[in-house]
Amino acid sequence: MTTATKTGIDTVSQATATPDEAQPHRELGLTDDEYEQIKKILGRRPTNSELAMYSVMWSEHCSYKSSKVHLKQFGEKQSDAGRKAMLVGIGENAGVVDIGDGWAVTFKVESHNHPSYIEPYQGAATGIGGIVRDILSMGARPLAVMDPLRFGPADGNDTKRVLPGIVAGIGGYGNCLGLPNIGGEIVFDASYAGNPLVNALCIGAMRHEDVHLASAKGVGNRVILYGARTGGDGIGGVSVLASETFSEGGPTKRPAVQVGDPFMEKLLIECTLEVLHAGLVEGIQDLGGAGISCATSELASNGDGGMHVVLDHVPLRDSSLSPEEILMSESQERMCAIVAPQNVAEFLAICKKWDVEAADLGEVTTSGRLTVEWRGEQIVNVPPRSVAHDGPVLERPLARPEWQDALIADSSSNLKRPQSAEELRETLLAMVASPNLADKSLVTDQYDRYVQGNTVLAQPEDAGVVRIDENTNLGVALATDCNARFVQLDPYIGAQLALAEAYRNVAATGATPLAVTDCLNFGSPEDPSVMWQFSEAVRGLADGCLELEVPVTGGNVSFYNQTGTTPILPTPVVGVLGVLDDVTKRTSMAWKDAGDLIYLVGSTRDELDGSEWAQVIHGHLGGVPPKLDLTAERELAKFLVGAGRNGKLVAAHDVSQGGVAQTLVEMALRANVGAHITLPNDVEPFVLLFSESAARAVTVIHPQDKDVFESACVRHGLEFADIGTVDSGNELTFAGQFAVSIDELRAAHVGTFPALFG
Amino acid sequence: MTTKIGVVTFPGTLDDADAARAVELAGGQAVSLWHADANLHEVDAVILPGGFSYGDYLRCGAISRFAPVMTEVISAANAGMPVLGICNGFQILCESGLLPGALTRNESLHFICRDQVLRVENTDTSWTSQFDEGAEIVIPLKNGEGRFVADVETLKRLEDENRVVFRYREVNPNGSKNDIAGICNDVGNVVGLMPHPEHAIEELTGPSEDGLDLISSVLHTLAGGRVSA
């Protein structure tokens, strides 16, 4: 900071007295316009503390300034059914959905991409920590986590650097917290080199009456900060890291990744749930990006509008921190609660029981201002809404990229396809061994999937399923998906295909899809091409959610994912939540008994553009994504849920990356049992095996259920084909084409990750 | 009267609710015990469940062994009360001196979560009386520091005295000496193992229901008298 009073602190009176003093607003990421706007709001120049607060809260990451105008579609385009399911919508820490029987579920996915590039272990770990606190602050007990991850080429040096650390960080933090990791994704693409995506999803459950909101109401109520001490870690992390692209040669501002302490977070979870259930909390907010600045301004803005905070009371890890640093610090494992004065003693006693430090920072006031005091001087006096909610809104220019037409014209139809049975066999083996399709257990076995004892399904199943109520067997399913290659070809359709895939995955386990969370990972919003991709993807997602009647309940936008001027593939990761009223009836992907019939449900077209086959065999991306048919997706989902509930499905598995071939291989390997497959005559074998047409699933039934099953397909208007039987052998046989043993498939499928990362 | 089995919660314990669920499913009554409370509340047996007590900072189990409740657990164990330590609980038992040896970082240096085949080597303990000797069971394993080590004499004594209770089969997941997954004290009332029987109690959520037999065993032991040395 460049200014200083005699005491070294820039106070409100000092700011009033020295209106023309130069301030480093640009270094803090604020534009000249934004700086002028702050001066206008305050009627004077901001103090250094106020400048710090605005700079962080108005950063892209906190304010959604570039995305806001697009995201509002999620609220506007909502079906009545979607609206009805939602107890708390977008804007809170996480959306809350009614799942029946008085239970509510909250879930959200968030990005921690940039910190994880700089410091893979801590970046990924604190990504988990942050999303867990979001769920906790709604009043829910966190139940499970998932991690959609994207990396550069699997054999790239940068991937070798970041992947092991990111995986260890997710495991190190999540395992120590006692949250099962039930699914996620690991996808490699050259565009993520130098900019891996680390998204973290958490789901929690609570009774309806336990839902809590982040608002500071009730004049005289106390503002209690509890959890870890505030240190110098993560200062400016939000504005500097998440809102700027790393550029070579520029000034280095990289000391800003936070350090996580999962043990403290576990104590914080138990302590928070105990004070919430004891009825001691009027409002609650976690401290994440922008730390105390964010928590106090959001609480005040959502509540009665006024709050007074004495910053000297913040417990510090480092006594030399300046007030600006204390306000901006992103030290982890902290929460802020609004507590009525008569409940403070009991609140503090529960904190003590859990060895959690707590401090009374101040109170809710009627002033309409957020005021902060430091060493007896006022250093902040702002309208909280101007910090938390009325940040800048930008209508960024957008333009369809010039290269889009050429990309679409470059179809995969000219690529050489396997001609003989032997070539088909080789292709299949190459595909199942390719990094995106290979077995991921080297990674997922580093995550605890058992803790809490309610995990019904976990990776590599289509969706994670957890039991919520042990008495009724009510439970939920969750899947995240995004084929960014399709989004690159057509962001409007691609985003909907991501939604459709997650929706289908949830339904494959027998769950009725209910709600959506999204993590929108894109390049720089200052690039009109990226902004066009973003706007198209959001429009697509909003339209798709409206049509499927699954509301978007919350999520996160991550911009500036690019290396140099090359953005990542547009990656709107979509998470779909579904409900199972009886988790004992869930459908797994493993077939079992010899003689059971294998069906392909849904229509297969010659759709290889953007496919894994085009990527793995030819390194090609071009053309148009597969046809989107949301009516078919909805009917397929209804069919899968109905058949699952009736006990007619032995197994079901969605068809997506790698096509039917990959689906069959995964089912056989999961069961460790072979099958005899007879490909239908009306489709070319290669197309049947490797096309990535959407709205399809492979299902397995007992022979005696054939008629019921087929008539159900007809009733839902779904094409179906009997493609073979499970047998007792140890081969996957494609009649008239080729056979491959389970052992050979397993060796190919399982060998890749240990060879790369073992 | 229902048999009461205490389940201790330390700061950072994770599988306490799971252990309590296992006790209840097997027909016992689970009683929560708090680390700071030097009182066993008249329980008949104690489970030290898994987790990361005190974050596993310093060394797994090294701080928990000093918890007030452990003073009571140690003296009750020495007086013959059945005590089961699972994962972090096993580590605490080793730190407490109730069991010999130590658990060190997995050979792979990674946390490992897998369905593990075990052979029940000793059915003369409080916690294994309901198994058939040599039975192969499937129990989830999940830990970062599960490699059992001990000096040569201790290992020989454990083997000679038939105190290896569970042994890893098919795969030794962490480099444990002699494929040891679990051991007992010299009279068989104190058992520690790294895999998690409380995660193998329901078809719905576990790879088997084999874990229930540990609880059934102790209920049987407590109903039918002590295990002889």
mmCIF file of N, CA and C in Angstrom, chain A residues 422-462:
data_model
loop_
_atom_site.group_PDB
_atom_site.id
_atom_site.type_symbol
_atom_site.label_atom_id
_atom_site.label_comp_id
_atom_site.label_asym_id
_atom_site.label_seq_id
_atom_site.Cartn_x
_atom_site.Cartn_y
_atom_site.Cartn_z
ATOM 1 N N GLU A 422 -10.339 -58.107 -38.010
ATOM 2 C CA GLU A 422 -9.101 -57.947 -37.241
ATOM 3 C C GLU A 422 -8.835 -56.472 -36.910
ATOM 4 N N GLU A 423 -9.108 -55.604 -37.869
ATOM 5 C CA GLU A 423 -8.916 -54.162 -37.605
ATOM 6 C C GLU A 423 -9.906 -53.646 -36.563
ATOM 7 N N LEU A 424 -11.111 -54.181 -36.608
ATOM 8 C CA LEU A 424 -12.100 -53.790 -35.588
ATOM 9 C C LEU A 424 -11.610 -54.177 -34.192
ATOM 10 N N ARG A 425 -11.069 -55.384 -34.124
ATOM 11 C CA ARG A 425 -10.572 -55.889 -32.845
ATOM 12 C C ARG A 425 -9.424 -55.010 -32.323
ATOM 13 N N GLU A 426 -8.505 -54.675 -33.228
ATOM 14 C CA GLU A 426 -7.374 -53.819 -32.847
ATOM 15 C C GLU A 426 -7.865 -52.448 -32.387
ATOM 16 N N THR A 427 -8.862 -51.943 -33.105
ATOM 17 C CA THR A 427 -9.410 -50.638 -32.741
ATOM 18 C C THR A 427 -10.014 -50.685 -31.343
ATOM 19 N N LEU A 428 -10.764 -51.739 -31.088
ATOM 20 C CA LEU A 428 -11.397 -51.856 -29.778
ATOM 21 C C LEU A 428 -10.358 -51.886 -28.659
ATOM 22 N N LEU A 429 -9.303 -52.660 -28.855
ATOM 23 C CA LEU A 429 -8.272 -52.750 -27.820
ATOM 24 C C LEU A 429 -7.532 -51.427 -27.644
ATOM 25 N N ALA A 430 -7.283 -50.740 -28.761
ATOM 26 C CA ALA A 430 -6.611 -49.438 -28.665
ATOM 27 C C ALA A 430 -7.506 -48.438 -27.927
ATOM 28 N N MET A 431 -8.792 -48.529 -28.214
ATOM 29 C CA MET A 431 -9.720 -47.592 -27.584
ATOM 30 C C MET A 431 -9.803 -47.809 -26.070
ATOM 31 N N VAL A 432 -10.016 -49.049 -25.633
ATOM 32 C CA VAL A 432 -10.213 -49.276 -24.189
ATOM 33 C C VAL A 432 -8.948 -48.979 -23.394
ATOM 34 N N ALA A 433 -7.802 -48.954 -24.102
ATOM 35 C CA ALA A 433 -6.546 -48.633 -23.416
ATOM 36 C C ALA A 433 -6.216 -47.147 -23.478
ATOM 37 N N SER A 434 -6.984 -46.372 -24.252
ATOM 38 C CA SER A 434 -6.642 -44.953 -24.391
ATOM 39 C C SER A 434 -6.949 -44.229 -23.080
ATOM 40 N N PRO A 435 -6.162 -43.195 -22.753
ATOM 41 C CA PRO A 435 -6.251 -42.596 -21.418
ATOM 42 C C PRO A 435 -7.661 -42.174 -21.001
ATOM 43 N N ASN A 436 -8.439 -41.613 -21.913
ATOM 44 C CA ASN A 436 -9.777 -41.165 -21.504
ATOM 45 C C ASN A 436 -10.721 -42.325 -21.224
ATOM 46 N N LEU A 437 -10.471 -43.475 -21.851
ATOM 47 C CA LEU A 437 -11.395 -44.600 -21.680
ATOM 48 C C LEU A 437 -10.836 -45.666 -20.746
ATOM 49 N N ALA A 438 -9.578 -45.557 -20.395
ATOM 50 C CA ALA A 438 -8.926 -46.590 -19.584
ATOM 51 C C ALA A 438 -9.450 -46.584 -18.153
ATOM 52 N N ASP A 439 -9.188 -47.673 -17.474
ATOM 53 C CA ASP A 439 -9.569 -47.832 -16.073
ATOM 54 C C ASP A 439 -8.877 -46.779 -15.199
ATOM 55 N N LYS A 440 -9.658 -46.147 -14.314
ATOM 56 C CA LYS A 440 -9.132 -45.045 -13.508
ATOM 57 C C LYS A 440 -8.877 -45.449 -12.056
ATOM 58 N N SER A 441 -8.889 -46.758 -11.777
ATOM 59 C CA SER A 441 -8.841 -47.126 -10.361
ATOM 60 C C SER A 441 -7.509 -46.771 -9.696
ATOM 61 N N LEU A 442 -6.460 -46.591 -10.486
ATOM 62 C CA LEU A 442 -5.209 -46.127 -9.867
ATOM 63 C C LEU A 442 -5.460 -44.819 -9.113
ATOM 64 N N VAL A 443 -6.321 -44.002 -9.675
ATOM 65 C CA VAL A 443 -6.680 -42.739 -9.032
ATOM 66 C C VAL A 443 -7.791 -42.939 -7.999
ATOM 67 N N THR A 444 -8.870 -43.576 -8.408
ATOM 68 C CA THR A 444 -10.048 -43.597 -7.519
ATOM 69 C C THR A 444 -9.830 -44.490 -6.305
ATOM 70 N N ASP A 445 -8.889 -45.424 -6.377
ATOM 71 C CA ASP A 445 -8.584 -46.231 -5.193
ATOM 72 C C ASP A 445 -7.825 -45.430 -4.137
ATOM 73 N N GLN A 446 -7.458 -44.199 -4.479
ATOM 74 C CA GLN A 446 -6.828 -43.345 -3.462
ATOM 75 C C GLN A 446 -7.865 -42.542 -2.689
ATOM 76 N N TYR A 447 -9.138 -42.734 -3.047
ATOM 77 C CA TYR A 447 -10.223 -42.032 -2.356
ATOM 78 C C TYR A 447 -11.048 -43.041 -1.561
ATOM 79 N N ASP A 448 -11.428 -42.654 -0.361
ATOM 80 C CA ASP A 448 -12.295 -43.484 0.478
ATOM 81 C C ASP A 448 -13.723 -43.394 -0.051
ATOM 82 N N ARG A 449 -14.268 -44.532 -0.501
ATOM 83 C CA ARG A 449 -15.650 -44.505 -0.973
ATOM 84 C C ARG A 449 -16.608 -45.122 0.046
ATOM 85 N N TYR A 450 -16.081 -45.616 1.150
ATOM 86 C CA TYR A 450 -16.912 -46.354 2.101
ATOM 87 C C TYR A 450 -17.367 -45.548 3.315
ATOM 88 N N VAL A 451 -16.592 -44.539 3.691
ATOM 89 C CA VAL A 451 -16.844 -43.859 4.967
ATOM 90 C C VAL A 451 -18.283 -43.343 5.020
ATOM 91 N N GLN A 452 -18.848 -43.334 6.178
ATOM 92 C CA GLN A 452 -20.250 -43.001 6.471
ATOM 93 C C GLN A 452 -21.192 -44.172 6.213
ATOM 94 N N GLY A 453 -20.717 -45.187 5.487
ATOM 95 C CA GLY A 453 -21.513 -46.408 5.376
ATOM 96 C C GLY A 453 -22.805 -46.275 4.597
ATOM 97 N N ASN A 454 -22.919 -45.257 3.767
ATOM 98 C CA ASN A 454 -24.147 -45.072 2.995
ATOM 99 C C ASN A 454 -23.916 -45.081 1.488
ATOM 100 N N THR A 455 -22.706 -45.432 1.073
ATOM 101 C CA THR A 455 -22.414 -45.441 -0.356
ATOM 102 C C THR A 455 -22.995 -46.705 -0.987
ATOM 103 N N VAL A 456 -23.951 -46.518 -1.875
ATOM 104 C CA VAL A 456 -24.612 -47.648 -2.522
ATOM 105 C C VAL A 456 -23.932 -47.953 -3.864
ATOM 106 N N LEU A 457 -23.591 -46.914 -4.601
ATOM 107 C CA LEU A 457 -22.802 -47.072 -5.825
ATOM 108 C C LEU A 457 -21.732 -45.987 -5.858
ATOM 109 N N ALA A 458 -20.571 -46.343 -6.372
ATOM 110 C CA ALA A 458 -19.506 -45.348 -6.559
ATOM 111 C C ALA A 458 -18.814 -45.663 -7.873
ATOM 112 N N GLN A 459 -17.871 -44.790 -8.265
ATOM 113 C CA GLN A 459 -17.157 -44.996 -9.508
ATOM 114 C C GLN A 459 -16.659 -46.437 -9.602
ATOM 115 N N PRO A 460 -16.622 -47.074 -10.720
ATOM 116 C CA PRO A 460 -16.863 -46.555 -12.073
ATOM 117 C C PRO A 460 -18.330 -46.635 -12.526
ATOM 118 N N GLU A 461 -19.246 -46.785 -11.614
ATOM 119 C CA GLU A 461 -20.658 -46.838 -11.991
ATOM 120 C C GLU A 461 -21.060 -45.526 -12.662
ATOM 121 N N ASP A 462 -22.212 -45.540 -13.362
ATOM 122 C CA ASP A 462 -22.649 -44.354 -14.101
ATOM 123 C C ASP A 462 -22.840 -43.147 -13.188
#
